[in-house]
Tab-separated table of C-alpha atoms in Angstrom:
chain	number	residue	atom	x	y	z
A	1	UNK	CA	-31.588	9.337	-32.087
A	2	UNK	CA	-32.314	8.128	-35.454
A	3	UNK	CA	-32.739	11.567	-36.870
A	4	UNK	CA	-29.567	13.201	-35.601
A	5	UNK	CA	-27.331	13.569	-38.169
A	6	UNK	CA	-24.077	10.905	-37.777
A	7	UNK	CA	-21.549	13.659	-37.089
A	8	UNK	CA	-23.427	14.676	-34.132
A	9	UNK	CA	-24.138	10.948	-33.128
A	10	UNK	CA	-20.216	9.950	-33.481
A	11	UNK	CA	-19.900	13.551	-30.957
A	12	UNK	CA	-22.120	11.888	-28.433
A	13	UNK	CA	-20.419	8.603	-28.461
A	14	UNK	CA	-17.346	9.874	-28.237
A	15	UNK	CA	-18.377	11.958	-25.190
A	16	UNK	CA	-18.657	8.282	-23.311
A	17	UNK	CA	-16.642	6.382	-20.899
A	18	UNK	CA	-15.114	2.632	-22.875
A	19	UNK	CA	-17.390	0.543	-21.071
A	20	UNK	CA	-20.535	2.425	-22.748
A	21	UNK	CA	-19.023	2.411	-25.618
A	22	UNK	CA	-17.670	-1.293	-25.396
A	23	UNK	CA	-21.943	-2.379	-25.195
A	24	UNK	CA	-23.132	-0.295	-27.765
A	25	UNK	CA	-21.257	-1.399	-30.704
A	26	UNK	CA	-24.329	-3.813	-30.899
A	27	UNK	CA	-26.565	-1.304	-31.568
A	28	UNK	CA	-25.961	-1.415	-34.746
A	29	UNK	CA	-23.468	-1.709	-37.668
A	30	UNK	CA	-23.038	2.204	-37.989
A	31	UNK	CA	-22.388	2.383	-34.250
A	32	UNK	CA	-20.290	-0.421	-34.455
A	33	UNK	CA	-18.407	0.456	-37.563
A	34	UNK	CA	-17.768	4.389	-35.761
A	35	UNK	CA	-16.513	2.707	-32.247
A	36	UNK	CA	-14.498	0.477	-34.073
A	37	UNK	CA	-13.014	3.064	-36.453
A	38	UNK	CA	-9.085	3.583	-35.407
A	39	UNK	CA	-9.432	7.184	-35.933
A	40	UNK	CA	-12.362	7.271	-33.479
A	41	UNK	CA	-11.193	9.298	-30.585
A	42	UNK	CA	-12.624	9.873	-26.696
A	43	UNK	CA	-13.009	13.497	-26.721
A	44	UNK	CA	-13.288	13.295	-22.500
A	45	UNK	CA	-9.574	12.177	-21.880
A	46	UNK	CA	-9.811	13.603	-18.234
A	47	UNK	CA	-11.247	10.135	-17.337
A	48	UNK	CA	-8.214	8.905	-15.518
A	49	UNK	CA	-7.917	5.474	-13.970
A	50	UNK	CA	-5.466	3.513	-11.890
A	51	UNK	CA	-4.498	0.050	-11.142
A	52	UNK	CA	-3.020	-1.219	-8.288
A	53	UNK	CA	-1.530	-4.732	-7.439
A	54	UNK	CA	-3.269	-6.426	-4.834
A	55	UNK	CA	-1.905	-8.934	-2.017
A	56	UNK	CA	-4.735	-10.229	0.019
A	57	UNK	CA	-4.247	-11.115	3.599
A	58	UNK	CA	-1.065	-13.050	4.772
A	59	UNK	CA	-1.731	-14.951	1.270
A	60	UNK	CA	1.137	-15.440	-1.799
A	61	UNK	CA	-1.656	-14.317	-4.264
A	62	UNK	CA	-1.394	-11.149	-6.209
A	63	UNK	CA	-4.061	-9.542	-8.184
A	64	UNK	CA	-4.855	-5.604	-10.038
A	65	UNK	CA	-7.001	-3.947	-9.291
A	66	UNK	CA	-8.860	-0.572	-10.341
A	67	UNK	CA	-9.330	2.699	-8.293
A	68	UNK	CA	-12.319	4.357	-9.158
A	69	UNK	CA	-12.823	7.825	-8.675
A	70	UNK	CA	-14.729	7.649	-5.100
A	71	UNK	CA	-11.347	6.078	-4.033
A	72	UNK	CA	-12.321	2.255	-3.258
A	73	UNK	CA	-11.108	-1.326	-4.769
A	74	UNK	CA	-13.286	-2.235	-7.641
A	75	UNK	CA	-13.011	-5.809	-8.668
A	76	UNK	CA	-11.529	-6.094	-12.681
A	77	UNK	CA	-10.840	-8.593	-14.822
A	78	UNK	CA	-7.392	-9.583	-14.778
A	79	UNK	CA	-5.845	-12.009	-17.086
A	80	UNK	CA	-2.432	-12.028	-15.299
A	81	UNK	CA	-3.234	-13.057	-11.267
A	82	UNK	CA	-0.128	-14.634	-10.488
A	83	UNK	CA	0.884	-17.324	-7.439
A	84	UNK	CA	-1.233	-19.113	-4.740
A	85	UNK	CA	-0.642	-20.082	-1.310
A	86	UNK	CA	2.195	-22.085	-1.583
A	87	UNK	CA	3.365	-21.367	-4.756
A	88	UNK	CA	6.182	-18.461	-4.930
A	89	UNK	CA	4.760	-14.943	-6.870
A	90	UNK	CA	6.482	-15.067	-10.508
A	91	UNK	CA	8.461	-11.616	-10.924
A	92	UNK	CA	5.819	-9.050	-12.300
A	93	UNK	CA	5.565	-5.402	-12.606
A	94	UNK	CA	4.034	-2.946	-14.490
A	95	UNK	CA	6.585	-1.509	-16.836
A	96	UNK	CA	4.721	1.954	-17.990
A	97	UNK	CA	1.457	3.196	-19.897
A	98	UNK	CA	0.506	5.549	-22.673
A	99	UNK	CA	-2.851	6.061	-24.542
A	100	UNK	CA	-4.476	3.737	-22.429
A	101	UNK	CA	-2.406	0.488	-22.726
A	102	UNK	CA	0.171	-0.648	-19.844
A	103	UNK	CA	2.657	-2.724	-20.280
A	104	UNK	CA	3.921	-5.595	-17.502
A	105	UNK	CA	5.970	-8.294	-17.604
A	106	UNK	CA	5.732	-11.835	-15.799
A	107	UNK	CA	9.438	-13.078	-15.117
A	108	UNK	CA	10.491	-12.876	-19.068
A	109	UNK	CA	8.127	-12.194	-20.839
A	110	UNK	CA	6.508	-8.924	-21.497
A	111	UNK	CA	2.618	-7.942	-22.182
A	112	UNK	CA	0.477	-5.419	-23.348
A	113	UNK	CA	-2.882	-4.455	-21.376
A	114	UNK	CA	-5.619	-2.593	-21.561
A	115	UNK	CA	-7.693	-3.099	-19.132
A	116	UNK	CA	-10.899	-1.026	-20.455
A	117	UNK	CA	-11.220	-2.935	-23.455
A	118	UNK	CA	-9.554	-6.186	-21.823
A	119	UNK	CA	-7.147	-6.625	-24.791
A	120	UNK	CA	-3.813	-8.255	-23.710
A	121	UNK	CA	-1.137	-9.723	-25.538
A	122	UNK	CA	2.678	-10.541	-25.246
A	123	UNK	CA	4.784	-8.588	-27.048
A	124	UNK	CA	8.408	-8.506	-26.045
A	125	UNK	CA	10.627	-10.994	-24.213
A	126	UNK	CA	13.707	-10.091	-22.177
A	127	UNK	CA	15.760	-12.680	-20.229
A	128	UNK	CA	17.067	-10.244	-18.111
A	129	UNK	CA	13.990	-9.603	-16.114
A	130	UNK	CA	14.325	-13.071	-14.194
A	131	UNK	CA	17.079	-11.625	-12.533
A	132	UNK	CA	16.193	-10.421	-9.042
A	133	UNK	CA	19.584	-8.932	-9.254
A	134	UNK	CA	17.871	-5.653	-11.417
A	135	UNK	CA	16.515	-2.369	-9.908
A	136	UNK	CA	14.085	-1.958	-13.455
A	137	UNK	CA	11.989	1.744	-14.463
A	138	UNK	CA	10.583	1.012	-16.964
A	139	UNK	CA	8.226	3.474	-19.992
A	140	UNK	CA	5.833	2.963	-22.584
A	141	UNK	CA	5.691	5.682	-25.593
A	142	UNK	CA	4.441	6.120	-29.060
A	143	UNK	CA	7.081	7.308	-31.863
A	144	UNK	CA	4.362	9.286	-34.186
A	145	UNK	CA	6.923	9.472	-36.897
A	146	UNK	CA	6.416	5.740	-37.491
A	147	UNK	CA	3.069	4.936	-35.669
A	148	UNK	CA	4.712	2.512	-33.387
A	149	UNK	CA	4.694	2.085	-29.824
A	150	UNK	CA	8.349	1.612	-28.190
A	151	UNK	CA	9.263	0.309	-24.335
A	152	UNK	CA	12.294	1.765	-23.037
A	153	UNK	CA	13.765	0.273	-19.816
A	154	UNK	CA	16.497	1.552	-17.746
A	155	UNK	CA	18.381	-1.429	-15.831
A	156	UNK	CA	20.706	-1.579	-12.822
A	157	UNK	CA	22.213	-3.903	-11.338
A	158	UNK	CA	22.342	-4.298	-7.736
A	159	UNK	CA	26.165	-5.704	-7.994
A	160	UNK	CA	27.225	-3.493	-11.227
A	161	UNK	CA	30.295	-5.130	-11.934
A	162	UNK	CA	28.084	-8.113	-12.645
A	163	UNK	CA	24.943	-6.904	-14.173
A	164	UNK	CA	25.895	-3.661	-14.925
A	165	UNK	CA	23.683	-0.404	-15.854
A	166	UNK	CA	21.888	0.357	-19.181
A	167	UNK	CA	19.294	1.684	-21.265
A	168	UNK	CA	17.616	-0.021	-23.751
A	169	UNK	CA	14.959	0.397	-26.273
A	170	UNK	CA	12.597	-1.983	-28.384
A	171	UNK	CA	9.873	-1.331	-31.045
A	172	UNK	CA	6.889	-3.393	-30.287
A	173	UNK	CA	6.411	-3.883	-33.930
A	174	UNK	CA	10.303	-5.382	-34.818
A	175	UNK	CA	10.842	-6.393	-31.278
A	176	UNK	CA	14.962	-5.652	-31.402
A	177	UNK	CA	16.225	-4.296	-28.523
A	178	UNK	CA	18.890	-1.546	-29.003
A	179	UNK	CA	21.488	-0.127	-26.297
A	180	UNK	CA	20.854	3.675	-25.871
A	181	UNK	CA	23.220	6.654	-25.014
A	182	UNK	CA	22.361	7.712	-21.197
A	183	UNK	CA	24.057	11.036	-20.080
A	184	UNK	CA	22.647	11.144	-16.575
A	185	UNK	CA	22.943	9.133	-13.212
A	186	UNK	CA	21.058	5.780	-13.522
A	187	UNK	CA	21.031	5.118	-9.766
A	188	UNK	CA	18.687	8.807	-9.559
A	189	UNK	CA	16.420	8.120	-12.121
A	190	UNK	CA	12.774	7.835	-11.020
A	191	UNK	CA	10.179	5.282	-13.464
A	192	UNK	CA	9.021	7.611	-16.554
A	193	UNK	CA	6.128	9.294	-17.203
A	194	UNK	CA	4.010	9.659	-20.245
A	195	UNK	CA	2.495	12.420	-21.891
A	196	UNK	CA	2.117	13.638	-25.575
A	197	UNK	CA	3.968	10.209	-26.504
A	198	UNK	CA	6.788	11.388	-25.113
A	199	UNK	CA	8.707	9.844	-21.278
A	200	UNK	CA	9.178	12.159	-19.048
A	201	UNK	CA	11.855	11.049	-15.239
A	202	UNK	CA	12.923	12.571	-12.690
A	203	UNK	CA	16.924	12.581	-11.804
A	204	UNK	CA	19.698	14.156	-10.752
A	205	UNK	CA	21.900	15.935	-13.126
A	206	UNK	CA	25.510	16.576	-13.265
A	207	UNK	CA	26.195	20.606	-12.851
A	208	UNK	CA	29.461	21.175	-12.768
A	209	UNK	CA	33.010	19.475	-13.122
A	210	UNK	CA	36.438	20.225	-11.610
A	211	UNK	CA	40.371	19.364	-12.457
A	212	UNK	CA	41.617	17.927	-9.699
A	213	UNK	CA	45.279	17.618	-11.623
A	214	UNK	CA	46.697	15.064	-14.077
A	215	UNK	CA	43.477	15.280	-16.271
A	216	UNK	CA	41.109	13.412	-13.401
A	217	UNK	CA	37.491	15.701	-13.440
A	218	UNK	CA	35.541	15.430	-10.006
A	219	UNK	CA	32.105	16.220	-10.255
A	220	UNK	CA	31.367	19.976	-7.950
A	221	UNK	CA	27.497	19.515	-8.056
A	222	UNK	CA	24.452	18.082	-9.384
A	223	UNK	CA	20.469	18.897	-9.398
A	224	UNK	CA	17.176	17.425	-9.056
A	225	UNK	CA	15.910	17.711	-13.540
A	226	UNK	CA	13.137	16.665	-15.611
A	227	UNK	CA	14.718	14.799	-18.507
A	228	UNK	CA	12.695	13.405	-21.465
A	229	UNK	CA	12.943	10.092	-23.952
A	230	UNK	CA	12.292	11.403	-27.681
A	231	UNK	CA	11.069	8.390	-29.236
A	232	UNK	CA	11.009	9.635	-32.373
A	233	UNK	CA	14.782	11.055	-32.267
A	234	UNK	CA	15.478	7.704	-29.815
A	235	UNK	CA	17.386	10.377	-27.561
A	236	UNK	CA	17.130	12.011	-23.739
A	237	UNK	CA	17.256	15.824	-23.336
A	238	UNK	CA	16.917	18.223	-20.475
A	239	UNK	CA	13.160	19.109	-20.011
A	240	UNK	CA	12.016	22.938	-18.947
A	241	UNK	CA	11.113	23.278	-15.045
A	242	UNK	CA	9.937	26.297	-13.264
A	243	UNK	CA	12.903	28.515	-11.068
A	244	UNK	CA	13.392	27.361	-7.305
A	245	UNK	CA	12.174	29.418	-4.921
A	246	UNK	CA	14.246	32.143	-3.706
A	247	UNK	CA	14.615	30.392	-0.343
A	248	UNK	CA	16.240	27.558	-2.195
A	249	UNK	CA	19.101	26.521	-3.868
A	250	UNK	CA	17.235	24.302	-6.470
A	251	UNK	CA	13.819	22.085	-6.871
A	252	UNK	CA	13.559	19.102	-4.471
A	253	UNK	CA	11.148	17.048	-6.861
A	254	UNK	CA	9.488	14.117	-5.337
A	255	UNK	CA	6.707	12.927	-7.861
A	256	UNK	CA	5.705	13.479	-11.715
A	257	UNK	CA	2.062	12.916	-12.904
A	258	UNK	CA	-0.324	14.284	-15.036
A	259	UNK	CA	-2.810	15.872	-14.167
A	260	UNK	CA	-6.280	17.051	-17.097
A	261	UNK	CA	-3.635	16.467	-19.695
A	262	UNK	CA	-0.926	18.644	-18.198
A	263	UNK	CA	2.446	17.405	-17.078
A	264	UNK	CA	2.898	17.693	-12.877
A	265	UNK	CA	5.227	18.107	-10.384
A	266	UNK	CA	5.302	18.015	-6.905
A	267	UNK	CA	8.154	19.264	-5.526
A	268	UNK	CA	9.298	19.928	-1.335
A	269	UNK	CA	7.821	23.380	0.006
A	270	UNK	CA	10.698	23.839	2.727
A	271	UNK	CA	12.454	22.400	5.108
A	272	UNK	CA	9.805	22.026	7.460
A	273	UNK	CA	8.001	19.984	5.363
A	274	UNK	CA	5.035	20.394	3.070
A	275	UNK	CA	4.601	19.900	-0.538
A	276	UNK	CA	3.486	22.289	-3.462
A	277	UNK	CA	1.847	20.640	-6.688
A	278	UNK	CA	2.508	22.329	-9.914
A	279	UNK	CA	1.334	21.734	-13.527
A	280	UNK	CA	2.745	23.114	-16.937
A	281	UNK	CA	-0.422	24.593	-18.328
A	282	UNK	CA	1.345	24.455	-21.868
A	283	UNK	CA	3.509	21.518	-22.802
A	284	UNK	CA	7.369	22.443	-23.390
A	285	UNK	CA	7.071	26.218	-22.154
A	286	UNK	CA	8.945	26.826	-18.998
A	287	UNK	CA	7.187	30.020	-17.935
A	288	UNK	CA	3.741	27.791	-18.015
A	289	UNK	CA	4.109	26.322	-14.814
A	290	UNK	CA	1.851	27.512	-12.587
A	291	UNK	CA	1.308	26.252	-8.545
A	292	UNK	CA	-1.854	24.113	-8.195
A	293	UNK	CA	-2.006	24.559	-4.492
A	294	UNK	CA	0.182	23.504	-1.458
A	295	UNK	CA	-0.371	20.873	0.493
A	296	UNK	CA	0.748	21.501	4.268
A	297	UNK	CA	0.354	18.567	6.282
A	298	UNK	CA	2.306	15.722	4.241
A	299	UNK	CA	5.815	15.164	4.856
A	300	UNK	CA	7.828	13.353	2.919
A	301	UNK	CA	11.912	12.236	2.751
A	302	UNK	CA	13.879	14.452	0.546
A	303	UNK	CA	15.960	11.109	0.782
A	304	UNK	CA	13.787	8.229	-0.147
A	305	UNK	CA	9.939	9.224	0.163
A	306	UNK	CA	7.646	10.422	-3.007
A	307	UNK	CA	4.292	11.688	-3.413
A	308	UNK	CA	2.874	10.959	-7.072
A	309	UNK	CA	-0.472	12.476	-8.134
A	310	UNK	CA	-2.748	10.091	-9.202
A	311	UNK	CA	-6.014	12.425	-10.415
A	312	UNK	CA	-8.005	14.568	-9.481
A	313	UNK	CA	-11.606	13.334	-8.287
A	314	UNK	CA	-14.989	14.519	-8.886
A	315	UNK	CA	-15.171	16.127	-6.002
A	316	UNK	CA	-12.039	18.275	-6.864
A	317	UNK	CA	-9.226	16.238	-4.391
A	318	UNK	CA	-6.179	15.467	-5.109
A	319	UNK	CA	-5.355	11.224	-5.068
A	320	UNK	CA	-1.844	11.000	-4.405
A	321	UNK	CA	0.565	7.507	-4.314
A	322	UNK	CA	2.624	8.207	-1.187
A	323	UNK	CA	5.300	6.093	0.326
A	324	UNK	CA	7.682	7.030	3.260
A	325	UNK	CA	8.856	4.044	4.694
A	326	UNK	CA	5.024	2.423	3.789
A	327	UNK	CA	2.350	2.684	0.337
A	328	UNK	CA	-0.264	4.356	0.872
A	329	UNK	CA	-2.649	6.204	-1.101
A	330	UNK	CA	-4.098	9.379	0.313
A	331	UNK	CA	-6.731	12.440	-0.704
A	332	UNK	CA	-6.058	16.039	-0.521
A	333	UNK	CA	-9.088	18.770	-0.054
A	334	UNK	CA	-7.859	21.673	-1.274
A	335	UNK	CA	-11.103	23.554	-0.058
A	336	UNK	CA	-9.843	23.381	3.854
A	337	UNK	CA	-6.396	21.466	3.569
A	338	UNK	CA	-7.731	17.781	4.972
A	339	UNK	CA	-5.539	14.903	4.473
A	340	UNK	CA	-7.335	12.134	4.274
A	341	UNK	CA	-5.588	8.389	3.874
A	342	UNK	CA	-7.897	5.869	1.686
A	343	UNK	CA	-5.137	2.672	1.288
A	344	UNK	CA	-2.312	2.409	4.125
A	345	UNK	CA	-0.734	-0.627	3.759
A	346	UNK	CA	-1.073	-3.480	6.488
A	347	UNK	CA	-4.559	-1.487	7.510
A	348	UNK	CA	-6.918	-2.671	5.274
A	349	UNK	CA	-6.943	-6.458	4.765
A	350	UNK	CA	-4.652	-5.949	1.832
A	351	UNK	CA	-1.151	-4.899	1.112
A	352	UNK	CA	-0.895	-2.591	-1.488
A	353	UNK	CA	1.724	-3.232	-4.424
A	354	UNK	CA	2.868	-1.025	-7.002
A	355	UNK	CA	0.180	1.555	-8.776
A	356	UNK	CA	-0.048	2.812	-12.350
A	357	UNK	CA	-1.994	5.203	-13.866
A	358	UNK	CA	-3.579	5.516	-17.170
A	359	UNK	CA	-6.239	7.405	-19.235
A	360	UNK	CA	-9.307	5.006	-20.960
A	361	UNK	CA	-9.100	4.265	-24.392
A	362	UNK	CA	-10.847	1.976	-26.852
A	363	UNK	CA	-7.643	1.049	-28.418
A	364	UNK	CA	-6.124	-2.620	-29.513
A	365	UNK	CA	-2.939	-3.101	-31.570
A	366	UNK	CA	-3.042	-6.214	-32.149
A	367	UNK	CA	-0.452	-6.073	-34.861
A	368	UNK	CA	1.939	-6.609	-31.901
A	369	UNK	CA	1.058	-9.982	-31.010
A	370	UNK	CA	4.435	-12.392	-30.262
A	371	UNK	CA	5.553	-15.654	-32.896
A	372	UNK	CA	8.443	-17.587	-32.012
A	373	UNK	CA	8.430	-17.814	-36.083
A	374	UNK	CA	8.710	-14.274	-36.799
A	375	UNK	CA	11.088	-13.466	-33.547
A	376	UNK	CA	13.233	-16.224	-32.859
A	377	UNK	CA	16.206	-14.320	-31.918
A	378	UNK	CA	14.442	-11.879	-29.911
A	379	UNK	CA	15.794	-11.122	-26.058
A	380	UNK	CA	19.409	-11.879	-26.400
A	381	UNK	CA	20.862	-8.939	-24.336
């Protein structure tokens, strides 16, 4: 390669998955200098990953995970395995993910992970997430305007008179949190999705009010919406979705994704059960949505159940995060319908936590990193 020209070198590289990438920055200082170059992009960003937390056995111990694209546990190096077998797990989830990094907390304190490059830091602290009193959905975005990521978490309260219910928003680069305005029902809000920097929920949405005399409004009806957090603006708005079908009075959506850079939805094909996976084939235009295919044979709860897609795999399935009454991850041929399930919890030596998806990238802010000295009256909420 030493007589292609750069620009067609730096095309090449670009073209390769992190870990690649990650070894041959010791080629030499050029190819390090390139890889290492902020405004060094991955032009395949279809290379979707997932990470799953792990209990093994009738053990305390949790772990992550990766699912690779043939669908099976792959070990990875994870700076945050938590408990043992007598010690209680600390309170940890994953909180969201965008351009590659997730962030998770462990009981207070909040990190930021990416898990191709193996960059981690904490970022944020919260003394609210000790309580086991909160119901949490969390997001990660990216405000462009200011070149800042920002988490956003939605809390509630299982006793609200207590605890109460609230939005709130924090910079990872002045670490303040900030109350938001919420206009929709907390208690129907699903955890957010990212795409083009922006977090995308599921939830219901007020219709309709009536007077029912002496100025007291009663709600008449609501629907199942895509909202959106503008983290540039730092407000929620109503998102575009496609028209119910004539047999129905509105969308019954169970699951946002993304799927080859395109926001989906998966939304209830009838009664009878059945699902039908759409994607919005250009971001923000409602009459872009176009059905993916249906899936027949996998019924899921209007009530409680979900069915998230995960990605698509080389062999053209669909992975999909499941869970009625039970996680379970399971792969869709479109080619002759088969259902296949890879992860059922209980039947596979492990039980399988909570999953979150995210696309490889090489990036590492780690202008974020926490002080006590620079933050010391950070997390007062």
């Amino acid at each position: 390669m030493a007589n292609l020209p750069n620009e067609i070198i730096v095309s090449i590289l670009s073209n390769l998955p992190v870990k690649s990438l990650l070894r041959f920055k010791c080629v030499s200082k050029s190819w390090c200098s390139w890889i290492s170059c902020p405004k060094f992009k991955l032009s395949n960003q279809g290379r979707q990953g997932a990470i799953v937390e792990v209990y093994k056995g009738s053990t305390r111990k949790s772990f992550f995970q990766s699912i690779n694209q043939q669908l099976t546990l792959e070990e990875l190096n994870d700076p945050f395995m938590i408990g043992d077998d007598e010690t209680p797990l600390e309170r940890c989830m994953f909180l969201g993910s965008c351009d590659g990094l997730i962030l998770i907390n462990l009981n207070q304190h909040i990190y930021l992970w990416n898990p191709a490059t193996r960059f981690s830091t904490k970022v944020l602290e919260l003394n609210r997430l000790t309580d086991d009193g909160y119901y949490i959905r969390g997001g990660l975005c990216f405000d462009s305007s200011k070149n800042v990521y920002k988490a956003v978490l939605i809390m509630q309260h299982q006793t609200p008179s207590y605890g109460g219910e609230f939005v709130i928003v924090a910079s990872l680069e002045d670490k303040k949190w900030r109350f938001l305005e919420f206009p929709y029902d907390i208690p129907s809000v699903s955890s957010g999705i990212t795409l083009h920097g922006r977090l995308h929920y599921k939830a219901r949405v007020e219709k309709s009010y009536k007077n029912n005399g002496n100025n007291m409004w009663e709600r008449v009806s609501s629907s199942n919406q895509i909202i959106y957090f503008d983290p540039i603006s730092e407000e929620f708005n109503m998102f575009s979705v496609p028209e119910p079908k004539s047999n129905q009075e509105e969308n019954d959506i169970v699951g946002l994704g993304v799927l080859n850079e395109c926001l989906c939805m998966t939304r209830l094909e009838d009664d009878k059960g059945g699902v039908e996976i759409l994607v919005m084939k250009e971001y923000g235009v409602k009459e872009s949505w176009t059905s993916l295919f249906f899936i027949r044979n996998l019924e899921i709860s209007p009530s409680y159940g979900f069915a998230v897609p995960l990605y698509m795999t080389e062999t053209g399935g669909l992975a999909l995060i499941t869970d009625d009454r039970g996680n379970k991850v399971v792969v869709h041929n479109p080619k002759n319908d088969n259902m296949k399930n890879i992860f059922v919890e209980g039947k596979t030596g492990f039980r399988i936590g909570p999953i979150i998806t995210y696309v490889e990238s090489l990036i590492k802010p780690e202008e974020y990193y926490w002080s006590k000295k620079r933050h010391k009256q950070f997390g007062k909420l």
